[in-house]
């Protein structure tokens, strides 16, 4: 059994309802039920699947306050924040997928060369993977899983969802909302921690979508690699915000404080490093410190969700202090078991954990930089690459700098909120993983392409089927020239093909080949002198035939001549 579920709210200390860990044998059954349900589900037209799934929107929005209350109890985040980040955008996610999935999942025609492949048409269909194992963290326990559950379902998959062991009740509430919307078993629930997550990865599933820490993501990836099961990983971050000298400092300070403190900094896309041009460093820092000091503990800023997380934050801050960083606000544990005060630090030495590892807490380290270039170089010197932001009035410059940042999402004059936009891809580079949530790109993991080709060619044989002959070889050479040669080579190839193709298609070259091979077959009855004559005649005939095949060679020679002429012409033109 995994570590026990938390029994008390980090926010109020109240007892939370008991939850049971899913036994290993039950995990197998949940997956088996999902697989069974998925077969019929995948057969339904996309529009019908969407109609079913769309019904969950009113359930979620109708129970928005209930969701916010429970999430707030389990994680400690302010209820208003839970309403804004977990409940309200979830309605948009349902709308986006159920209104666009039909078009996104439409089959694609494949362009086929009529000369090379006569009579053929082909389509790519997006097929559901099958059963998707969804393993999730605790920081956004409703909004995050929903961003995969909805597209996975409309694409025809079943989902078996394992919430974090820190937020099992929010996970259970989310699954319960689909009760009257989906066929039995299509959305399964597994409760537990690391061991149950591992068991789910080892069960009869077709894809793992994992969101969590780098360390766990690597373990999941290793299991998947061993089993050759694909996985999508959305991991941690160490997001940089770059503040240029011309930025609107008021907005920038407010935006960065929100981007760093939302959910007590327990956000994969939290601002965890700020690089500000030295000419405005003091003015910007003063505004940030003022905004942070204005935050009301328990109202604007909740406690941390787990004690372990608070310990990481405390460790990063004290190490930074030892290495010379200055505390400008906070820097101490807050009141209660889990709280940590909103913190601002001025940093010079970047070799510290606070600047290198994910802190996942309410800390803003500020570093003064010489220039925008300097800021970009420092921002990119991280193993993480989730999101990043540039703050400037010159949006062109901001965008140009943004394109040079090593991050999956770049925002100019804002930070971290785009995960709530279902049409915008959410993804990372490096240790932030390679998964994509939101947008049509999310379907690349949730589906696989299947190509179907229909052949209406009535010819007895394709050009390239047996037998292989010199004519076929000459055709292949002509095709190569047609595709890659200069204009004269192309013309030569067309002329050759005019002779070669009819010959090949009418079986003329096959006759030649048959004649050529006859002697070997006829060689056996050597005793019969009359019979021996025949092969000779056949050999003679066979020797003749290749002459007929010389044509292509001549054509080839002509075609080879042409490029030289073209080259000469080109040289003249020069
Ligand atoms: P975690 O890695 O401890 O746990 C995440 C999930 O994985 C949990 O459900 C856990 O039970 C399970 N798990 C742990 N070890 C496992 C294993 N060996 N095999 C299978 N499952 C296993 O992460 P966490 O503390 O819950 O979440 C915080 C992390 O998630 C942070 O690093 C944060 O940046 C990241 N995160 C990333 C994104 C993103 O979109 N990139 C979003 C949210 C959170």
Coordinates of C-alpha atoms and ligand atoms in Angstrom, one line a residue:
X1 CA 0.0 0.0 0.0
X2 CA 1.2 3.5 -0.8
X3 CA 1.7 6.3 1.7
X4 CA -1.7 7.1 3.4
X5 CA -3.9 9.8 2.1
X6 CA -3.8 13.1 4.0
X7 CA -6.6 13.0 6.6
X8 CA -6.7 16.7 7.4
X9 CA -7.2 19.9 5.4
X10 CA -4.0 21.9 5.0
X11 CA -6.2 25.0 5.2
X12 CA -8.5 24.4 8.1
X13 CA -7.1 21.4 9.8
X14 CA -10.6 19.8 9.5
X15 CA -10.9 16.0 9.1
X16 CA -11.4 14.9 5.5
X17 CA -13.6 12.0 4.4
X18 CA -11.8 8.6 4.3
X19 CA -10.7 7.2 1.0
X20 CA -9.6 3.6 0.1
X21 CA -6.6 2.6 -1.9
X22 CA -7.4 0.6 -5.0
X23 CA -6.1 -2.9 -4.7
X24 CA -3.8 -4.3 -7.4
X25 CA -6.4 -6.9 -8.5
X26 CA -9.0 -4.1 -8.7
X27 CA -6.7 -2.0 -10.9
X28 CA -6.6 -4.8 -13.4
X29 CA -10.4 -5.0 -13.4
X30 CA -10.9 -1.3 -13.8
X31 CA -8.6 -1.4 -16.9
X32 CA -10.5 -4.4 -18.2
X33 CA -13.8 -2.7 -17.8
X34 CA -12.5 0.4 -19.6
X35 CA -11.2 -1.7 -22.4
X36 CA -14.5 -3.4 -22.9
X37 CA -16.4 -0.1 -22.8
X38 CA -14.0 1.5 -25.2
X39 CA -14.8 -1.0 -28.0
X40 CA -18.4 0.2 -28.4
X41 CA -17.5 3.8 -27.6
X42 CA -15.0 4.0 -30.4
X43 CA -17.6 2.7 -32.9
X44 CA -19.9 5.7 -32.2
X45 CA -19.6 8.6 -34.6
X46 CA -17.5 11.4 -33.2
X47 CA -20.6 13.7 -33.2
X48 CA -22.4 11.2 -30.9
X49 CA -19.5 10.9 -28.6
X50 CA -19.3 14.7 -28.4
X51 CA -23.0 15.0 -27.6
X52 CA -22.6 12.6 -24.6
X53 CA -19.4 14.3 -23.3
X54 CA -20.9 17.9 -23.8
X55 CA -23.5 17.1 -21.1
X56 CA -20.8 17.2 -18.4
X57 CA -20.3 20.9 -18.9
X58 CA -23.6 21.8 -17.1
X59 CA -22.8 19.3 -14.4
X60 CA -19.4 20.9 -13.7
X61 CA -20.6 24.4 -13.9
X62 CA -23.7 23.6 -11.9
X63 CA -21.5 22.2 -9.1
X64 CA -18.7 24.8 -9.5
X65 CA -18.9 26.0 -5.9
X66 CA -18.9 22.4 -4.6
X67 CA -15.8 21.7 -6.6
X68 CA -14.1 24.9 -5.4
X69 CA -14.9 24.2 -1.8
X70 CA -13.5 20.6 -1.9
X71 CA -10.4 21.6 -3.9
X72 CA -9.8 24.4 -1.5
X73 CA -10.1 22.1 1.5
X74 CA -7.8 19.5 0.0
X75 CA -5.1 21.8 -1.4
X76 CA -5.4 24.9 0.8
X77 CA -5.8 27.3 -2.2
X78 CA -8.3 30.1 -1.7
X79 CA -11.8 29.2 -2.8
X80 CA -12.1 32.0 -5.2
X81 CA -8.9 30.8 -6.9
X82 CA -10.3 27.3 -7.1
X83 CA -13.4 28.7 -8.7
X84 CA -11.4 30.7 -11.2
X85 CA -8.8 28.1 -12.1
X86 CA -10.6 24.7 -11.6
X87 CA -14.3 25.1 -12.2
X88 CA -14.9 28.0 -14.7
X89 CA -12.3 27.2 -17.4
X90 CA -13.4 23.6 -17.3
X91 CA -16.6 24.5 -19.1
X92 CA -14.5 26.1 -21.8
X93 CA -12.5 22.8 -22.2
X94 CA -15.7 20.8 -22.7
X95 CA -17.0 23.3 -25.3
X96 CA -13.8 23.5 -27.2
X97 CA -13.4 19.8 -27.7
X98 CA -17.1 18.9 -28.2
X99 CA -17.6 21.7 -30.7
X100 CA -14.4 21.1 -32.7
X101 CA -13.5 17.4 -32.4
X102 CA -15.5 16.3 -35.4
X103 CA -13.4 18.6 -37.7
X104 CA -10.2 17.8 -35.9
X105 CA -10.7 14.1 -36.2
X106 CA -11.8 14.2 -39.8
X107 CA -10.0 11.8 -42.2
X108 CA -7.3 13.4 -44.4
X109 CA -6.9 12.7 -48.1
X110 CA -3.3 11.7 -49.1
X111 CA -2.0 13.2 -52.3
X112 CA -1.0 10.3 -54.6
X113 CA 1.1 10.6 -57.8
X114 CA -1.3 9.3 -60.5
X115 CA 1.6 8.3 -62.8
X116 CA 3.5 6.3 -60.2
X117 CA 0.4 4.9 -58.5
X118 CA -2.5 4.8 -61.0
X119 CA -6.0 4.1 -59.7
X120 CA -5.2 4.6 -56.0
X121 CA -6.8 6.7 -53.3
X122 CA -5.7 6.9 -49.7
X123 CA -6.9 8.4 -46.4
X124 CA -5.5 8.9 -42.9
X125 CA -7.9 8.2 -40.1
X126 CA -7.2 9.2 -36.6
X127 CA -7.8 6.1 -34.5
X128 CA -8.2 6.2 -30.7
X129 CA -5.3 4.7 -28.8
X130 CA -7.6 2.5 -26.7
X131 CA -7.2 2.8 -22.9
X132 CA -5.4 5.9 -21.7
X133 CA -3.8 5.8 -18.2
X134 CA -4.0 9.3 -16.8
X135 CA -1.7 9.9 -13.8
X136 CA -2.0 13.4 -12.3
X137 CA -0.5 15.7 -9.6
X138 CA -2.3 17.5 -6.8
X139 CA -1.8 21.2 -7.7
X140 CA -4.8 21.6 -10.0
X141 CA -6.7 18.4 -9.2
X142 CA -9.8 19.0 -11.3
X143 CA -8.7 21.3 -14.2
X144 CA -5.6 19.4 -15.2
X145 CA -7.1 15.9 -15.5
X146 CA -10.1 17.3 -17.3
X147 CA -7.8 18.8 -20.0
X148 CA -6.9 15.2 -21.0
X149 CA -10.1 13.3 -20.1
X150 CA -12.3 15.4 -22.5
X151 CA -10.2 15.1 -25.6
X152 CA -9.3 11.5 -24.9
X153 CA -13.0 10.6 -24.7
X154 CA -14.1 12.5 -27.8
X155 CA -11.3 10.9 -29.7
X156 CA -12.8 7.5 -28.8
X157 CA -10.6 6.4 -25.9
X158 CA -11.4 5.1 -22.5
X159 CA -9.6 6.7 -19.6
X160 CA -8.4 5.3 -16.3
X161 CA -7.6 8.2 -14.0
X162 CA -5.3 8.1 -11.0
X163 CA -5.5 11.3 -9.0
X164 CA -2.6 12.3 -6.7
X165 CA -2.6 10.6 -3.3
X166 CA -2.7 14.2 -2.0
X167 CA -6.1 15.0 -3.6
X168 CA -8.0 11.8 -4.0
X169 CA -11.3 13.3 -3.0
X170 CA -11.2 16.0 -5.8
X171 CA -10.4 13.2 -8.2
X172 CA -13.3 11.2 -7.1
X173 CA -15.6 14.2 -7.4
X174 CA -14.5 14.8 -10.9
X175 CA -15.1 11.2 -12.0
X176 CA -18.5 11.2 -10.3
X177 CA -19.6 14.1 -12.6
X178 CA -19.4 11.8 -15.6
X179 CA -21.6 9.1 -14.0
X180 CA -24.8 9.9 -15.9
X181 CA -22.9 11.1 -19.0
X182 CA -20.8 8.1 -20.1
X183 CA -21.2 4.4 -20.5
X184 CA -20.3 2.3 -17.5
X185 CA -16.6 1.7 -17.1
X186 CA -15.4 4.1 -19.8
X187 CA -13.9 6.5 -17.2
X188 CA -12.2 4.4 -14.5
X189 CA -10.8 5.6 -11.2
X190 CA -7.7 4.2 -9.4
X191 CA -6.9 5.7 -6.0
X192 CA -3.4 5.5 -4.5
X193 CA 0.1 6.8 -4.8
X194 CA 3.3 5.7 -6.5
X195 CA 2.7 2.0 -6.3
X196 CA -0.7 2.2 -7.8
X197 CA 0.6 4.6 -10.4
X198 CA 3.2 2.0 -11.3
X199 CA 0.7 -0.8 -11.4
X200 CA -1.5 1.3 -13.7
X201 CA 1.5 1.8 -16.1
X202 CA 2.0 -1.9 -16.1
X203 CA -1.6 -2.8 -16.7
X204 CA -3.2 -3.5 -20.1
X205 CA -3.2 0.2 -21.2
X206 CA -2.3 1.7 -24.6
X207 CA -0.9 5.2 -23.6
X208 CA 0.2 6.9 -20.3
X209 CA -0.5 10.6 -20.0
X210 CA 1.6 11.7 -17.0
X211 CA 1.8 15.0 -15.2
X212 CA 4.1 15.4 -12.2
X213 CA 7.7 15.7 -11.1
X214 CA 10.7 15.0 -13.3
X215 CA 11.8 12.2 -11.0
X216 CA 8.5 10.3 -11.2
X217 CA 8.2 11.1 -15.0
X218 CA 11.5 9.4 -15.6
X219 CA 10.3 6.3 -13.8
X220 CA 7.0 6.2 -15.7
X221 CA 9.0 6.7 -19.0
X222 CA 11.2 3.8 -18.1
X223 CA 8.3 1.4 -17.5
X224 CA 6.7 2.6 -20.8
X225 CA 10.0 2.1 -22.7
X226 CA 10.3 -1.4 -21.4
X227 CA 6.7 -2.2 -22.5
X228 CA 6.9 -0.1 -25.7
X229 CA 3.8 1.8 -24.6
X230 CA 3.8 5.4 -25.6
X231 CA 3.8 8.1 -22.9
X232 CA 3.2 11.8 -22.8
X233 CA 5.1 13.6 -20.0
X234 CA 4.2 17.1 -18.6
X235 CA 6.8 17.8 -15.9
X236 CA 8.2 20.6 -13.8
X237 CA 9.3 24.1 -14.6
X238 CA 11.6 26.9 -13.5
X239 CA 10.0 29.7 -15.4
X240 CA 11.8 32.9 -16.2
X241 CA 10.2 36.3 -16.6
X242 CA 12.3 38.9 -18.4
X243 CA 11.6 42.5 -17.6
X244 CA 13.0 45.1 -20.1
X245 CA 13.8 48.7 -19.2
X246 CA 10.8 50.0 -21.2
X247 CA 8.2 47.7 -19.4
X248 CA 5.1 49.1 -17.8
X249 CA 6.5 48.5 -14.3
X250 CA 3.2 48.7 -12.5
X251 CA 1.5 46.0 -14.6
X252 CA 4.7 44.0 -14.8
X253 CA 5.1 43.9 -11.0
X254 CA 1.5 43.0 -10.5
X255 CA 1.6 40.3 -13.2
X256 CA 4.8 38.7 -11.9
X257 CA 3.6 38.7 -8.3
X258 CA 0.4 36.9 -9.4
X259 CA 2.4 34.6 -11.7
X260 CA 4.7 33.6 -8.9
X261 CA 2.2 33.5 -6.0
X262 CA -0.9 31.9 -7.5
X263 CA -1.7 28.6 -5.7
X264 CA 1.1 29.6 -3.3
X265 CA 3.6 29.2 -6.1
X266 CA 2.7 25.5 -6.5
X267 CA 2.2 25.8 -10.3
X268 CA 4.4 24.2 -12.9
X269 CA 4.4 27.5 -14.7
X270 CA 5.1 29.7 -11.7
X271 CA 7.5 32.6 -12.2
X272 CA 10.6 31.2 -10.4
X273 CA 13.3 33.5 -11.8
X274 CA 13.0 37.2 -12.7
X275 CA 15.7 38.9 -14.9
X276 CA 15.3 42.6 -14.9
X277 CA 17.4 45.2 -16.7
X278 CA 19.6 46.9 -14.2
X279 CA 18.4 50.4 -15.1
X280 CA 14.9 49.6 -13.7
X281 CA 15.8 47.0 -11.2
X282 CA 15.3 49.1 -8.1
X283 CA 12.0 50.7 -9.3
X284 CA 10.7 47.3 -10.3
X285 CA 11.8 45.5 -7.2
X286 CA 10.2 48.2 -5.0
X287 CA 6.9 47.6 -6.7
X288 CA 7.2 43.8 -6.4
X289 CA 8.0 44.1 -2.7
X290 CA 5.0 46.4 -2.1
X291 CA 2.6 44.1 -4.0
X292 CA 3.9 41.1 -2.1
X293 CA 3.6 42.8 1.2
X294 CA 0.0 43.7 0.3
X295 CA -1.0 40.0 -0.1
X296 CA -3.3 38.8 2.7
X297 CA -2.3 35.4 4.1
X298 CA -5.3 33.0 3.9
X299 CA -7.3 35.3 1.6
X300 CA -5.0 36.0 -1.4
X301 CA -2.4 33.4 -0.5
X302 CA -3.2 30.0 0.9
X303 CA -0.9 27.7 2.8
X304 CA 1.2 25.2 1.0
X305 CA -0.5 21.9 0.2
X306 CA 1.9 19.6 1.9
X307 CA 4.5 19.9 4.6
X308 CA 7.1 18.3 2.4
X309 CA 6.6 21.1 -0.1
X310 CA 7.1 23.7 2.5
X311 CA 10.3 22.0 3.6
X312 CA 11.6 22.3 0.0
X313 CA 10.8 26.0 -0.1
X314 CA 12.4 26.6 3.3
X315 CA 15.5 24.7 2.2
X316 CA 15.9 26.7 -1.0
X317 CA 15.5 30.0 0.8
X318 CA 17.9 29.3 3.6
X319 CA 20.6 28.0 1.1
X320 CA 20.1 31.2 -0.9
X321 CA 20.5 33.4 2.2
X322 CA 23.7 31.5 3.1
X323 CA 25.0 32.2 -0.4
X324 CA 24.4 35.9 -0.1
X325 CA 20.9 36.4 -1.5
X326 CA 19.0 39.2 0.3
X327 CA 15.5 38.7 1.7
X328 CA 13.4 41.7 0.7
X329 CA 10.1 40.3 2.0
X330 CA 9.0 37.1 3.7
X331 CA 11.7 34.4 3.9
X332 CA 10.1 32.7 6.9
X333 CA 7.5 30.0 7.5
X334 CA 4.0 31.3 8.0
X335 CA 1.5 30.7 10.7
X336 CA 0.0 27.1 10.8
X337 CA 1.5 23.8 9.8
X338 CA 1.8 24.4 6.1
X339 CA 2.1 28.2 5.4
X340 CA 5.2 29.9 4.0
X341 CA 5.3 33.7 3.8
X342 CA 5.3 35.3 0.4
X343 CA 8.9 36.0 -0.3
X344 CA 11.0 38.3 -2.5
X345 CA 14.8 37.9 -2.8
X346 CA 17.5 39.8 -4.5
X347 CA 19.9 37.3 -6.0
X348 CA 23.4 37.6 -7.6
X349 CA 24.9 34.1 -7.4
X350 CA 22.8 31.8 -9.6
X351 CA 24.5 28.6 -8.6
X352 CA 21.9 28.0 -5.9
X353 CA 19.0 25.5 -5.8
X354 CA 16.6 28.5 -5.7
X355 CA 17.7 29.3 -9.2
X356 CA 18.3 25.8 -10.5
X357 CA 15.7 23.4 -9.0
X358 CA 12.0 23.7 -9.1
X359 CA 11.0 25.5 -5.8
X360 CA 7.2 25.2 -6.2
X361 CA 6.5 27.8 -3.6
X362 CA 5.8 31.5 -3.0
X363 CA 9.3 32.9 -3.7
X364 CA 10.3 35.6 -6.3
X365 CA 14.1 35.7 -6.9
X366 CA 15.1 38.9 -8.7
X367 CA 18.4 39.1 -10.7
X368 CA 19.6 42.4 -12.3
X369 CA 20.9 41.9 -15.8
X370 CA 23.0 44.0 -18.2
X371 CA 20.8 43.7 -21.3
X372 CA 18.0 41.8 -22.9
X373 CA 20.7 39.5 -24.5
X374 CA 22.1 38.7 -21.0
X375 CA 18.5 38.0 -19.8
X376 CA 17.8 35.5 -22.7
X377 CA 21.1 33.7 -22.1
X378 CA 20.4 33.3 -18.4
X379 CA 16.7 32.3 -18.9
X380 CA 17.8 29.6 -21.4
X381 CA 20.5 28.3 -19.0
X382 CA 18.1 25.9 -17.3
X383 CA 17.4 22.2 -17.7
X384 CA 13.7 23.1 -17.6
X385 CA 11.8 24.8 -20.4
X386 CA 8.1 25.0 -19.7
X387 CA 6.9 28.6 -20.0
X388 CA 8.6 32.0 -20.0
X389 CA 7.5 35.6 -20.3
X390 CA 8.9 38.9 -21.6
X391 CA 7.6 42.2 -20.3
X392 CA 8.1 45.3 -22.5
X393 CA 6.1 48.0 -24.3
X394 CA 7.8 47.1 -27.5
X395 CA 5.8 44.0 -28.3
X396 CA 7.8 43.4 -31.5
X397 CA 11.0 43.2 -29.6
X398 CA 9.3 41.1 -27.0
X399 CA 8.0 38.7 -29.5
X400 CA 11.4 38.4 -31.2
X401 CA 13.1 37.7 -27.9
X402 CA 10.3 35.3 -27.0
X403 CA 11.1 33.2 -30.0
X404 CA 14.6 32.7 -28.8
X405 CA 13.5 31.5 -25.4
X406 CA 13.9 27.7 -24.7
X407 CA 10.3 27.2 -23.6
X408 CA 7.1 25.5 -24.8
X409 CA 4.9 28.6 -24.1
X410 CA 6.1 32.2 -24.3
X411 CA 3.9 35.1 -23.2
X412 CA 4.5 38.8 -23.8
X413 CA 3.3 41.0 -20.9
X414 CA 1.6 38.1 -19.1
X415 CA 2.5 34.8 -17.5
X416 CA 1.2 31.3 -16.7
X417 CA -2.5 31.7 -17.5
X418 CA -2.7 30.2 -21.0
X419 CA -3.1 26.6 -19.6
X420 CA -6.7 27.6 -19.2
X421 CA -7.1 28.3 -22.9
X422 CA -8.1 25.0 -24.5
X423 CA -7.0 26.1 -28.0
X424 CA -3.4 27.0 -27.0
X425 CA -0.9 24.2 -26.7
X426 CA 0.7 23.7 -23.3
X427 CA 4.0 21.9 -23.6
X428 CA 7.7 22.1 -22.6
X429 CA 11.2 21.2 -23.6
X430 CA 14.0 19.5 -21.7
X431 CA 13.2 18.4 -18.2
X432 CA 9.7 19.9 -18.6
X433 CA 8.7 16.9 -20.7
X434 CA 7.4 16.5 -24.2
X435 CA 3.6 16.1 -23.6
X436 CA 1.1 18.5 -25.2
X437 CA -2.1 19.5 -23.5
X438 CA -4.8 21.5 -25.2
X439 CA -5.1 22.4 -28.9
X440 CA -5.3 20.0 -31.8
X441 CA -1.6 18.9 -31.1
X442 CA -2.9 17.1 -28.0
X443 CA -4.5 14.6 -30.4
X444 CA -1.2 13.4 -31.6
X445 CA -0.7 11.5 -28.4
X446 CA -4.3 10.6 -27.9
X447 CA -4.8 9.0 -31.3
X448 CA -2.6 7.2 -33.8
X449 CA -2.8 7.6 -37.6
X450 CA -4.1 4.7 -39.7
X451 CA -3.6 4.9 -43.4
X452 CA -6.2 3.1 -45.6
X453 CA -5.5 2.8 -49.4
X454 CA -8.1 1.7 -52.0
X455 CA -6.8 0.5 -55.3
X456 CA -9.1 0.6 -58.3
X457 CA -6.4 -0.2 -60.8
X458 CA -7.7 -3.1 -63.0
X459 CA -4.4 -3.9 -64.7
X460 CA -3.2 -7.5 -64.3
X461 CA 0.0 -6.2 -62.7
X462 CA 1.5 -3.1 -61.3
X463 CA 4.4 -1.7 -63.1
X464 CA 6.8 -2.6 -60.3
X465 CA 5.6 -6.2 -59.6
X466 CA 7.6 -9.2 -60.9
X467 CA 9.3 -9.9 -63.2
X468 CA 12.2 -7.5 -62.8
X469 CA 13.7 -6.7 -66.2
X470 CA 16.0 -4.3 -67.9
X471 CA 13.0 -2.4 -69.1
X472 CA 11.8 -1.9 -65.5
X473 CA 15.3 -0.8 -64.6
X474 CA 15.3 1.7 -67.4
X475 CA 11.9 2.9 -66.2
X476 CA 13.2 3.3 -62.7
X477 CA 16.1 5.4 -64.0
X478 CA 13.8 7.5 -66.1
X479 CA 11.6 8.1 -63.0
X480 CA 14.6 9.2 -61.0
X481 CA 15.5 11.7 -63.8
X482 CA 11.9 12.9 -64.0
X483 CA 11.9 13.6 -60.3
X484 CA 15.4 15.0 -59.9
X485 CA 17.0 15.9 -63.2
X486 CA 17.3 19.2 -65.0
X487 CA 14.8 20.2 -67.7
X488 CA 16.6 18.3 -70.5
X489 CA 17.0 15.2 -68.4
X490 CA 13.3 15.4 -67.6
X491 CA 12.4 15.7 -71.3
X492 CA 14.6 12.7 -72.0
X493 CA 13.0 10.8 -69.3
X494 CA 9.5 11.6 -70.6
X495 CA 10.5 10.5 -74.1
X496 CA 12.0 7.2 -72.7
X497 CA 8.9 6.5 -70.7
X498 CA 6.7 7.0 -73.7
X499 CA 8.3 3.9 -75.2
X500 CA 9.2 2.0 -72.0
X501 CA 5.9 2.2 -70.2
X502 CA 3.7 0.7 -72.9
X503 CA 6.2 -2.0 -73.4
X504 CA 6.3 -2.9 -69.8
X505 CA 2.5 -2.6 -69.3
X506 CA 1.8 -4.7 -72.4
X507 CA 4.1 -7.4 -71.1
X508 CA 6.6 -6.9 -73.9
X509 CA 9.6 -7.0 -71.7
X510 CA 8.3 -10.0 -69.8
X511 CA 8.2 -11.9 -73.1
X512 CA 11.8 -11.0 -73.6
X513 CA 12.7 -12.1 -70.2
X514 CA 10.9 -15.5 -70.6
X515 CA 12.8 -16.1 -73.8
X516 CA 16.1 -15.2 -72.1
X517 CA 15.4 -17.7 -69.3
X518 CA 14.2 -20.5 -71.6
X519 CA 17.6 -22.0 -72.4
X520 CA 18.3 -22.8 -68.7
X521 CA 15.0 -24.6 -68.5
X522 CA 15.6 -26.4 -71.8
X523 CA 19.3 -27.3 -71.0
X524 CA 18.4 -30.6 -69.2
X525 CA 17.6 -32.9 -72.2
X526 CA 21.2 -32.9 -73.5
X527 CA 20.9 -36.4 -74.9
X528 CA 18.5 -35.3 -77.5
X529 CA 20.5 -33.6 -80.3
X530 CA 17.4 -32.1 -81.9
X531 CA 16.3 -30.8 -78.6
X532 CA 19.8 -29.3 -78.1
X533 CA 19.3 -27.2 -81.2
X534 CA 16.3 -25.6 -79.8
X535 CA 18.1 -24.0 -76.9
X536 CA 20.7 -22.6 -79.2
X537 CA 17.9 -21.0 -81.2
X538 CA 16.4 -19.8 -78.1
X539 CA 19.8 -18.4 -76.9
X540 CA 20.2 -16.7 -80.2
X541 CA 16.8 -15.2 -79.8
X542 CA 17.6 -14.3 -76.3
X543 CA 20.7 -12.6 -77.4
X544 CA 18.6 -10.6 -79.9
X545 CA 16.1 -9.5 -77.2
X546 CA 18.5 -7.5 -75.1
X547 CA 19.2 -5.5 -78.2
X548 CA 15.6 -4.5 -78.1
X549 CA 16.3 -3.4 -74.6
X550 CA 19.1 -1.2 -75.6
X551 CA 16.7 1.5 -76.3
X552 CA 16.4 2.6 -72.7
X553 CA 20.2 2.7 -72.5
X554 CA 20.2 5.0 -75.5
X555 CA 17.5 7.1 -73.9
X556 CA 19.6 7.1 -70.7
X557 CA 22.6 8.2 -72.7
X558 CA 20.6 10.9 -74.3
X559 CA 19.2 12.0 -71.0
X560 CA 22.7 12.0 -69.6
X561 CA 23.8 14.2 -72.4
X562 CA 21.1 16.7 -71.8
X563 CA 22.1 17.9 -68.3
X564 CA 25.5 18.7 -69.7
X565 CA 23.8 20.9 -72.3
X566 CA 21.8 22.5 -69.6
X567 CA 24.9 23.1 -67.5
X568 CA 26.6 24.6 -70.5
X569 CA 23.6 26.9 -71.1
X570 CA 23.6 27.8 -67.5
X571 CA 27.2 28.7 -67.6
X572 CA 26.6 30.9 -70.6
X573 CA 23.8 32.6 -68.9
X574 CA 26.1 33.3 -65.9
Ligands
LIG1 P1 4.7 13.5 -8.3 O1 5.6 13.2 -9.4 O2 5.1 13.3 -7.0 O3 3.3 12.8 -8.5 C1 2.5 12.9 -9.7 C2 1.6 11.6 -9.9 O4 2.5 10.5 -10.2 C3 0.9 11.2 -8.6 O5 -0.4 10.8 -9.0 C4 1.7 10.1 -8.0 O6 1.0 9.2 -7.2 C5 2.2 9.5 -9.3 N1 3.5 8.8 -9.2 C6 4.6 9.1 -8.4 N2 5.6 8.2 -8.6 C7 5.2 7.4 -9.6 C8 5.7 6.2 -10.2 N3 7.0 5.8 -10.0 N4 5.0 5.6 -11.2 C9 3.8 6.0 -11.5 N5 3.1 7.0 -10.9 C10 3.8 7.7 -9.9 O7 4.3 15.0 -8.6 P2 3.4 16.0 -7.6 O8 4.2 16.4 -6.4 O9 2.1 15.3 -7.4 O10 3.2 17.2 -8.6 C11 4.0 18.3 -8.7 C12 4.9 18.3 -9.9 O11 4.0 18.2 -11.0 C13 5.7 19.5 -10.1 O12 7.0 19.1 -10.5 C14 5.0 20.3 -11.1 O13 5.8 21.2 -11.8 C15 4.5 19.2 -12.0 N6 3.4 19.7 -12.8 C16 3.6 19.8 -14.2 C17 2.6 20.3 -15.0 C18 2.8 20.6 -16.4 O14 1.8 20.8 -17.1 N7 4.0 20.4 -17.0 C19 1.3 20.6 -14.4 C20 1.2 20.5 -13.0 C21 2.2 20.0 -12.2

